[in-house]
Each structure stands twice: as structure tokens, then as C-alpha cells.
mmCIF file of C-alpha atoms in Angstrom:
data_model
loop_
_atom_site.group_PDB
_atom_site.id
_atom_site.type_symbol
_atom_site.label_atom_id
_atom_site.label_comp_id
_atom_site.label_asym_id
_atom_site.label_seq_id
_atom_site.Cartn_x
_atom_site.Cartn_y
_atom_site.Cartn_z
ATOM 1 C CA MET A 14 127.735 365.167 209.463
ATOM 2 C CA SER A 15 128.604 361.596 208.363
ATOM 3 C CA GLU A 16 127.534 360.396 204.949
ATOM 4 C CA ALA A 17 124.903 357.653 204.782
ATOM 5 C CA ALA A 18 126.195 354.284 203.548
ATOM 6 C CA TYR A 19 122.979 352.249 203.449
ATOM 7 C CA VAL A 20 119.413 351.983 204.683
ATOM 8 C CA ALA A 21 118.333 349.234 207.108
ATOM 9 C CA VAL A 22 114.674 348.142 207.310
ATOM 10 C CA ASP A 23 112.912 345.852 209.779
ATOM 11 C CA TRP A 24 109.583 345.101 208.094
ATOM 12 C CA GLY A 25 107.194 343.292 210.413
ATOM 13 C CA THR A 26 103.637 342.079 210.020
ATOM 14 C CA SER A 27 102.176 345.284 211.434
ATOM 15 C CA SER A 28 105.175 347.573 211.913
ATOM 16 C CA PHE A 29 107.789 349.254 209.737
ATOM 17 C CA ARG A 30 111.126 350.597 211.002
ATOM 18 C CA LEU A 31 113.792 352.204 208.856
ATOM 19 C CA TRP A 32 117.235 353.541 209.751
ATOM 20 C CA LEU A 33 119.639 355.643 207.699
ATOM 21 C CA VAL A 34 123.111 354.375 208.676
ATOM 22 C CA ASP A 35 126.689 355.533 208.043
ATOM 23 C CA ARG A 36 129.794 353.385 207.553
ATOM 24 C CA THR A 37 130.505 353.166 211.280
ATOM 25 C CA GLY A 38 127.021 351.874 212.032
ATOM 26 C CA ASP A 39 125.774 355.120 213.540
ATOM 27 C CA VAL A 40 122.133 355.999 212.887
ATOM 28 C CA LEU A 41 121.693 359.277 211.022
ATOM 29 C CA GLY A 42 117.908 359.174 210.901
ATOM 30 C CA GLU A 43 114.960 356.843 211.361
ATOM 31 C CA ARG A 44 111.359 356.332 210.355
ATOM 32 C CA ARG A 45 108.579 354.316 212.020
ATOM 33 C CA SER A 46 105.064 353.496 210.968
ATOM 34 C CA HIS A 47 102.324 350.868 211.111
ATOM 35 C CA GLU A 48 102.828 350.052 207.420
ATOM 36 C CA GLY A 49 103.833 346.456 208.032
ATOM 37 C CA MET A 50 103.306 343.609 205.599
ATOM 38 C CA MET A 51 99.511 343.751 205.930
ATOM 39 C CA ALA A 52 99.310 347.439 205.007
ATOM 40 C CA ALA A 53 102.153 347.332 202.479
ATOM 41 C CA GLY A 54 100.459 344.459 200.669
ATOM 42 C CA LYS A 55 97.599 346.826 199.887
ATOM 43 C CA LEU A 56 99.586 350.011 199.303
ATOM 44 C CA GLY A 57 102.473 348.319 197.510
ATOM 45 C CA PHE A 58 105.854 347.564 199.062
ATOM 46 C CA PRO A 59 107.811 349.806 196.641
ATOM 47 C CA THR A 60 105.418 352.691 197.337
ATOM 48 C CA VAL A 61 105.738 352.402 201.115
ATOM 49 C CA LEU A 62 109.520 352.091 201.038
ATOM 50 C CA GLN A 63 109.985 354.972 198.613
ATOM 51 C CA SER A 64 107.800 357.289 200.685
ATOM 52 C CA HIS A 65 110.008 356.727 203.728
ATOM 53 C CA LEU A 66 113.232 356.993 201.743
ATOM 54 C CA GLN A 67 112.128 360.359 200.412
ATOM 55 C CA ALA A 68 110.984 361.535 203.844
ATOM 56 C CA ILE A 69 114.349 360.739 205.392
ATOM 57 C CA GLY A 70 116.329 362.193 202.498
ATOM 58 C CA ALA A 71 117.998 358.972 201.346
ATOM 59 C CA ALA A 72 120.100 359.579 198.257
ATOM 60 C CA ASP A 73 119.178 357.950 194.955
ATOM 61 C CA GLY A 74 121.012 354.659 194.583
ATOM 62 C CA LEU A 75 121.650 354.202 198.311
ATOM 63 C CA PRO A 76 121.392 350.434 198.966
ATOM 64 C CA VAL A 77 118.733 348.980 201.266
ATOM 65 C CA VAL A 78 118.890 345.816 203.373
ATOM 66 C CA VAL A 79 115.583 344.434 204.675
ATOM 67 C CA CYS A 80 114.630 341.758 207.180
ATOM 68 C CA GLY A 81 111.244 340.472 208.249
ATOM 69 C CA MET A 82 107.923 339.838 206.567
ATOM 70 C CA ALA A 83 108.754 341.658 203.329
ATOM 71 C CA GLY A 84 110.508 338.400 202.433
ATOM 72 C CA ALA A 85 107.587 336.147 203.368
ATOM 73 C CA ARG A 86 105.407 334.242 200.952
ATOM 74 C CA GLY A 87 102.807 336.870 200.134
ATOM 75 C CA GLY A 88 105.250 339.664 200.984
ATOM 76 C CA TRP A 89 107.278 341.698 198.499
ATOM 77 C CA ILE A 90 109.746 339.080 197.239
ATOM 78 C CA GLU A 91 109.933 335.641 198.865
ATOM 79 C CA ALA A 92 113.369 335.244 200.406
ATOM 80 C CA GLY A 93 112.932 331.601 201.426
ATOM 81 C CA TYR A 94 114.519 329.927 204.440
ATOM 82 C CA VAL A 95 117.826 328.572 205.634
ATOM 83 C CA ASP A 96 117.283 325.168 207.247
ATOM 84 C CA THR A 97 118.356 324.207 210.753
ATOM 85 C CA PRO A 98 120.991 323.609 211.865
ATOM 86 C CA ALA A 99 121.500 327.082 210.430
ATOM 87 C CA PRO A 100 124.825 328.929 210.737
ATOM 88 C CA LEU A 101 123.994 332.608 211.121
ATOM 89 C CA ALA A 102 126.601 333.373 208.461
ATOM 90 C CA SER A 103 124.355 331.590 205.944
ATOM 91 C CA ILE A 104 121.711 334.281 206.475
ATOM 92 C CA LEU A 105 124.128 336.777 204.972
ATOM 93 C CA LYS A 106 124.914 334.562 201.982
ATOM 94 C CA HIS A 107 121.314 334.001 200.940
ATOM 95 C CA ALA A 108 120.006 337.562 200.769
ATOM 96 C CA VAL A 109 117.634 337.936 197.815
ATOM 97 C CA ALA A 110 117.853 340.913 195.463
ATOM 98 C CA VAL A 111 114.611 342.709 194.546
ATOM 99 C CA PRO A 112 114.536 342.886 190.733
ATOM 100 C CA GLY A 113 113.594 345.909 188.655
ATOM 101 C CA ARG A 114 114.596 348.575 191.187
ATOM 102 C CA ASP A 115 116.756 351.669 190.637
ATOM 103 C CA ARG A 116 118.686 350.899 193.832
ATOM 104 C CA ASP A 117 120.126 347.656 195.233
ATOM 105 C CA ILE A 118 117.570 346.218 197.678
ATOM 106 C CA ARG A 119 118.318 342.923 199.448
ATOM 107 C CA ILE A 120 115.908 340.930 201.617
ATOM 108 C CA LEU A 121 117.297 338.489 204.192
ATOM 109 C CA PRO A 122 115.904 334.953 204.430
ATOM 110 C CA GLY A 123 114.256 333.373 207.460
ATOM 111 C CA ILE A 124 115.076 330.070 209.171
ATOM 112 C CA ALA A 125 113.039 326.855 208.853
ATOM 113 C CA GLN A 126 112.985 323.792 211.073
ATOM 114 C CA ARG A 127 111.948 320.973 208.746
ATOM 115 C CA ASP A 128 111.146 318.402 211.407
ATOM 116 C CA PRO A 129 107.774 316.641 210.885
ATOM 117 C CA ARG A 130 107.421 316.317 214.672
ATOM 118 C CA ALA A 131 108.123 320.003 215.280
ATOM 119 C CA PRO A 132 107.891 322.070 212.071
ATOM 120 C CA ASP A 133 108.641 325.728 212.663
ATOM 121 C CA VAL A 134 109.661 328.937 210.914
ATOM 122 C CA MET A 135 111.015 332.337 211.865
ATOM 123 C CA ARG A 136 111.376 335.505 209.828
ATOM 124 C CA GLY A 137 112.955 338.624 211.274
ATOM 125 C CA GLU A 138 114.131 336.972 214.485
ATOM 126 C CA GLU A 139 117.107 335.457 212.649
ATOM 127 C CA THR A 140 118.440 338.993 212.141
ATOM 128 C CA GLN A 141 117.997 339.753 215.842
ATOM 129 C CA LEU A 142 119.906 336.546 216.622
ATOM 130 C CA LEU A 143 122.668 337.644 214.261
ATOM 131 C CA GLY A 144 122.936 340.951 216.097
ATOM 132 C CA ALA A 145 122.648 339.418 219.574
ATOM 133 C CA LEU A 146 125.046 336.489 219.132
ATOM 134 C CA GLY A 147 127.372 337.672 216.376
ATOM 135 C CA LEU A 148 129.314 335.348 214.083
ATOM 136 C CA ASP A 149 131.967 334.409 216.649
ATOM 137 C CA ALA A 150 129.706 333.143 219.445
ATOM 138 C CA ALA A 151 130.981 330.176 221.462
ATOM 139 C CA GLY A 152 129.263 327.638 223.691
ATOM 140 C CA ASN A 153 125.595 326.763 224.041
ATOM 141 C CA ALA A 154 122.843 329.286 224.616
ATOM 142 C CA THR A 155 119.083 329.433 224.993
ATOM 143 C CA ILE A 156 117.524 332.614 223.625
ATOM 144 C CA CYS A 157 114.017 333.788 224.525
ATOM 145 C CA MET A 158 112.523 336.268 222.044
ATOM 146 C CA PRO A 159 109.085 337.469 223.238
ATOM 147 C CA GLY A 160 106.474 338.790 220.876
ATOM 148 C CA THR A 161 103.126 338.069 219.299
ATOM 149 C CA HIS A 162 104.730 334.735 218.417
ATOM 150 C CA SER A 163 107.566 334.212 220.906
ATOM 151 C CA LYS A 164 110.622 332.242 219.824
ATOM 152 C CA TRP A 165 112.801 330.023 222.016
ATOM 153 C CA VAL A 166 116.074 329.202 220.295
ATOM 154 C CA ARG A 167 118.805 326.700 221.082
ATOM 155 C CA ALA A 168 122.121 327.822 219.629
ATOM 156 C CA ARG A 169 125.511 326.174 219.576
ATOM 157 C CA GLY A 170 128.033 328.886 218.906
ATOM 158 C CA ALA A 171 126.754 330.911 215.969
ATOM 159 C CA THR A 172 124.510 328.119 214.703
ATOM 160 C CA VAL A 173 120.772 327.872 215.325
ATOM 161 C CA GLU A 174 120.192 324.198 216.113
ATOM 162 C CA ARG A 175 116.509 324.156 217.093
ATOM 163 C CA PHE A 176 113.730 326.558 217.996
ATOM 164 C CA ALA A 177 110.085 326.621 219.032
ATOM 165 C CA THR A 178 107.365 329.226 218.562
ATOM 166 C CA PHE A 179 104.779 330.064 221.235
ATOM 167 C CA MET A 180 101.662 332.089 220.349
ATOM 168 C CA THR A 181 101.748 333.838 223.719
ATOM 169 C CA GLY A 182 101.081 337.390 222.562
ATOM 170 C CA GLU A 183 98.342 336.383 220.153
ATOM 171 C CA LEU A 184 96.700 334.144 222.764
ATOM 172 C CA PHE A 185 96.712 337.012 225.269
ATOM 173 C CA ASP A 186 94.911 339.198 222.754
ATOM 174 C CA VAL A 187 92.331 336.538 221.875
ATOM 175 C CA VAL A 188 91.718 335.364 225.456
ATOM 176 C CA SER A 189 91.344 338.880 226.831
ATOM 177 C CA ARG A 190 89.079 340.056 223.993
ATOM 178 C CA GLU A 191 87.118 337.060 222.720
ATOM 179 C CA THR A 192 86.421 334.833 225.765
ATOM 180 C CA ILE A 193 84.509 335.134 229.020
ATOM 181 C CA LEU A 194 87.640 336.726 230.478
ATOM 182 C CA SER A 195 86.884 339.840 228.459
ATOM 183 C CA HIS A 196 84.371 340.685 231.219
ATOM 184 C CA ALA A 197 87.128 340.407 233.824
ATOM 185 C CA VAL A 198 89.389 342.938 232.098
ATOM 186 C CA THR A 199 86.759 345.442 230.936
ATOM 187 C CA GLY A 200 87.909 348.921 231.896
ATOM 188 C CA ALA A 201 91.460 347.819 232.739
ATOM 189 C CA VAL A 202 93.908 350.700 232.896
ATOM 190 C CA GLN A 203 97.653 350.492 232.381
ATOM 191 C CA ALA A 204 98.309 350.329 236.135
ATOM 192 C CA GLU A 205 100.391 347.272 236.963
ATOM 193 C CA ASP A 206 99.643 344.644 239.612
ATOM 194 C CA ILE A 207 103.039 343.022 240.002
ATOM 195 C CA ASP A 208 101.944 340.645 242.768
ATOM 196 C CA ALA A 209 99.068 339.319 240.640
ATOM 197 C CA PHE A 210 101.406 338.830 237.693
ATOM 198 C CA LYS A 211 104.059 337.022 239.744
ATOM 199 C CA SER A 212 101.598 334.695 241.461
ATOM 200 C CA ALA A 213 100.107 333.757 238.083
ATOM 201 C CA VAL A 214 103.560 333.087 236.621
ATOM 202 C CA ILE A 215 104.417 330.741 239.492
ATOM 203 C CA ALA A 216 101.089 328.877 239.337
ATOM 204 C CA ALA A 217 101.388 328.251 235.578
ATOM 205 C CA PHE A 218 105.100 327.466 235.721
ATOM 206 C CA GLU A 219 104.588 324.847 238.441
ATOM 207 C CA ALA A 220 101.398 323.290 237.000
ATOM 208 C CA PRO A 221 101.240 323.929 233.233
ATOM 209 C CA ALA A 222 98.788 321.059 232.735
ATOM 210 C CA PHE A 223 96.185 323.177 234.561
ATOM 211 C CA ALA A 224 96.459 326.040 232.070
ATOM 212 C CA ALA A 225 92.777 326.121 231.083
ATOM 213 C CA ASN A 226 91.712 325.914 234.736
ATOM 214 C CA LEU A 227 94.107 328.658 235.817
ATOM 215 C CA LEU A 228 92.724 330.970 233.160
ATOM 216 C CA PHE A 229 89.131 330.374 234.267
ATOM 217 C CA GLN A 230 90.150 331.139 237.849
ATOM 218 C CA VAL A 231 90.892 334.685 236.735
ATOM 219 C CA ARG A 232 87.146 335.182 236.290
ATOM 220 C CA SER A 233 85.855 332.969 239.109
ATOM 221 C CA GLY A 234 88.287 334.487 241.606
ATOM 222 C CA GLN A 235 87.171 337.972 240.635
ATOM 223 C CA LEU A 236 83.483 337.068 241.032
ATOM 224 C CA LEU A 237 83.974 335.452 244.444
ATOM 225 C CA TYR A 238 86.684 337.586 245.985
ATOM 226 C CA GLY A 239 86.770 340.789 243.963
ATOM 227 C CA GLY A 240 89.720 342.328 242.190
ATOM 228 C CA THR A 241 90.353 345.008 239.623
ATOM 229 C CA PRO A 242 90.296 344.606 235.843
ATOM 230 C CA ALA A 243 93.995 345.547 235.835
ATOM 231 C CA SER A 244 94.723 342.678 238.233
ATOM 232 C CA ALA A 245 92.783 340.274 236.009
ATOM 233 C CA ARG A 246 94.743 341.412 232.969
ATOM 234 C CA GLU A 247 98.048 340.817 234.763
ATOM 235 C CA LYS A 248 96.879 337.340 235.846
ATOM 236 C CA ILE A 249 96.099 336.410 232.249
ATOM 237 C CA SER A 250 99.474 337.738 231.138
ATOM 238 C CA GLY A 251 101.322 335.989 233.971
ATOM 239 C CA THR A 252 99.551 332.691 233.294
ATOM 240 C CA LEU A 253 100.418 332.667 229.602
ATOM 241 C CA ILE A 254 104.022 333.763 230.140
ATOM 242 C CA GLY A 255 104.422 331.218 232.955
ATOM 243 C CA LEU A 256 103.236 328.485 230.583
ATOM 244 C CA GLU A 257 105.740 329.633 227.977
ATOM 245 C CA LEU A 258 108.604 329.580 230.474
ATOM 246 C CA ALA A 259 107.627 326.113 231.687
ATOM 247 C CA ALA A 260 107.922 324.776 228.130
ATOM 248 C CA GLY A 261 110.896 326.872 227.074
ATOM 249 C CA LEU A 262 112.994 325.931 230.104
ATOM 250 C CA ALA A 263 112.126 322.221 229.996
ATOM 251 C CA ASP A 264 115.164 320.012 229.435
ATOM 252 C CA VAL A 265 117.602 322.924 229.021
ATOM 253 C CA PRO A 266 120.247 324.220 231.435
ATOM 254 C CA ARG A 267 118.980 327.226 233.358
ATOM 255 C CA THR A 268 122.207 329.082 232.731
ATOM 256 C CA GLY A 269 123.256 331.041 229.672
ATOM 257 C CA ILE A 270 119.696 332.248 229.041
ATOM 258 C CA MET A 271 119.483 335.344 226.850
ATOM 259 C CA LEU A 272 116.403 337.561 226.627
ATOM 260 C CA VAL A 273 116.020 339.580 223.412
ATOM 261 C CA ALA A 274 113.166 342.003 223.993
ATOM 262 C CA SER A 275 112.241 345.669 224.268
ATOM 263 C CA GLY A 276 109.743 347.872 226.087
ATOM 264 C CA ARG A 277 106.981 346.366 228.198
ATOM 265 C CA LEU A 278 107.728 342.827 227.029
ATOM 266 C CA GLN A 279 111.300 343.136 228.256
ATOM 267 C CA MET A 280 110.036 344.257 231.666
ATOM 268 C CA LEU A 281 107.410 341.490 231.932
ATOM 269 C CA TYR A 282 109.703 338.660 230.876
ATOM 270 C CA GLN A 283 112.543 339.920 233.071
ATOM 271 C CA LEU A 284 110.117 339.890 236.005
ATOM 272 C CA ALA A 285 108.866 336.412 235.064
ATOM 273 C CA PHE A 286 112.389 334.984 234.899
ATOM 274 C CA ASP A 287 113.234 336.602 238.235
ATOM 275 C CA THR A 288 110.055 335.144 239.731
ATOM 276 C CA VAL A 289 111.076 331.574 238.852
ATOM 277 C CA SER A 290 114.704 332.275 239.903
ATOM 278 C CA VAL A 291 116.290 331.914 236.467
ATOM 279 C CA PRO A 292 119.145 334.358 235.792
ATOM 280 C CA ILE A 293 119.253 335.904 232.331
ATOM 281 C CA ARG A 294 121.197 338.337 230.201
ATOM 282 C CA SER A 295 119.002 340.913 228.447
ATOM 283 C CA ILE A 296 119.562 342.572 225.063
ATOM 284 C CA GLY A 297 117.262 345.095 223.386
ATOM 285 C CA ALA A 298 115.397 343.578 220.438
ATOM 286 C CA GLU A 299 115.596 346.707 218.308
ATOM 287 C CA ASP A 300 119.327 347.113 218.934
ATOM 288 C CA ALA A 301 119.869 343.463 218.020
ATOM 289 C CA ALA A 302 117.892 343.809 214.777
ATOM 290 C CA ARG A 303 119.784 346.936 213.774
ATOM 291 C CA ARG A 304 123.158 345.304 214.512
ATOM 292 C CA GLY A 305 122.145 342.258 212.483
ATOM 293 C CA LEU A 306 121.137 344.429 209.538
ATOM 294 C CA SER A 307 124.448 346.301 209.790
ATOM 295 C CA MET A 308 126.351 343.004 209.666
ATOM 296 C CA ALA A 309 124.371 342.047 206.582
ATOM 297 C CA ALA A 310 125.112 345.368 204.874
ATOM 298 C CA GLU A 311 128.813 345.004 205.636
ATOM 299 C CA SER A 312 128.816 341.479 204.239
ATOM 300 C CA ILE A 313 126.897 342.342 201.062
ATOM 301 C CA TRP A 314 128.417 345.697 200.160
ATOM 302 C CA SER A 315 131.595 345.833 202.292
ATOM 303 C CA VAL A 316 130.438 349.169 203.722
#
């Protein structure tokens, strides 16, 4: 069995993922939990990390590279931001060491867009971009990164020029739980209504100014014409994703689009792009994050 060279950690707001990695980048073991920044802030970041290191059998002194919310203000150690236009190589150069630890722990910085007309920040996605694009990327690209707060990134080569955040995932949660539309989705099961989703994507994509009206139609249409809670849920999802695509694809070439996503989000966004006839290239978000962390480890420790 290969010997571990470092530990890679993707520390989100609500999730924690850890990989034990050898010198070739192969994963020797992994840990997952819901001990993201919110939970770790209460339990203690060192306590959470150490519990997983012990569980996976990480040797004393094995270095750890971390991306995500552990480096946020209010996280473990603030890692700050690299400003746009941000060469991805600068992410590697500005990793922050956690003081007072028995092992070398580095936290990667995020990226900030300090534009008064469009201020924005990302933390964690920069590592996915590093893994998805690499340091030798050429040409222009638009990258869609779905999530609770989706990111749309414009990159020139291996430099992040601009980006925008869309609260699509959070809005879906709030709209489906805290508004009148909660009645429409009560009892919804995981069954998918692809036609309902696609029609909602098209309606929102073609008329984004009617967003509030389109959302209300989910309820009024159900009252007048029937429909299942699952169909209503897919209409809400399709409407919000269609709105995001309308904004994200505005004033950009509809070629060279990259989707960085995993699981159900990858399926939904792939379907949405297909529905509006925009070809994309898809890369798994978790794979991209792990590759980005591996590049960081290689840069920092020459593993």
C-alpha cells in the first residue's frame, strides 16, 4: 500500500470532506461529515480535524491543506482573498499557515472582486477552478458552478477575471419552505417531472423580468388545473435555474461553457443547459476540488 503524503480537506459551511492522499495523488482513505464551519465553530476546528485525522489513521506530522470556509472571517484562521483579476497560481502562493499546531496546516485563500458596482467573494470555488482549469489553461471560458450560492466565472487562461454569485440554492429553499408555495410542494416525493422542469426553465430564461409572476403561477396553476407536489417543486427549481442561466449567459459567447457540479445539481443544470440549447463540458465538483488541493500540496511541500 502507498504511503500517505498529505491530507486534503474541503471545509464547507455545512459539510466536511477529508482525503488521505499519496504522492501520486491517489486517495488512500476519506472521511465525510456535516461538521462544516457552523458546527466546527462550536466544537472547535482543531477538535473536528483531529478527530477525523485519528479516525483515518493519519500519521503524526502529516501536513494538511485546507480550502473553503475554514479560512473565512469567523472560521478557523482568516486566509483573506486574492483580488481579481486573479491568476490561479496566486492562490497557491498565499496559503496561510495555522499557528501553534504540531503539524503543518495550510488554508487556501478565496478570491474577491472589489468592484463597487458588483462586489463579490468566493471561498472554496477557487480551488475547484484550480482543479478544473489547471495552471496552463488557454483561451476564454465561462464556468458555471452550481450550489447554495452558484458562481459564474469568466476566465482568461488561468486567470479569474470576473465572477458573479447567484443565491439560487438558498432561494429555492426559502421559496419552497417559507412562502405560499410551501403549500404547493407539501408531500413532494423525490420523483422527477422533467417536462415541468424544462418548461419552467424555458419560461424563466425567455422572460426573466417575470420571475415573481412565474413563481406565483406554480401555485395558481396547481389550484386551477391540478398537478402534483413533485411537479410544483420541479417548476420552482426550473424557474430559479432558468433565471440564473438567463443572467449568466447574458453578453457571453455560448461556447466554451464549463459546468463544475456533482450529483443532482449536475443532472439538473445539464438538463437546463440542454433545454436552452447551450453545449457544455461537465466536470465533477468534488474531483475538481481534490485536484486543486493536490496542486496546492505539490506547490507548498513539493510532494
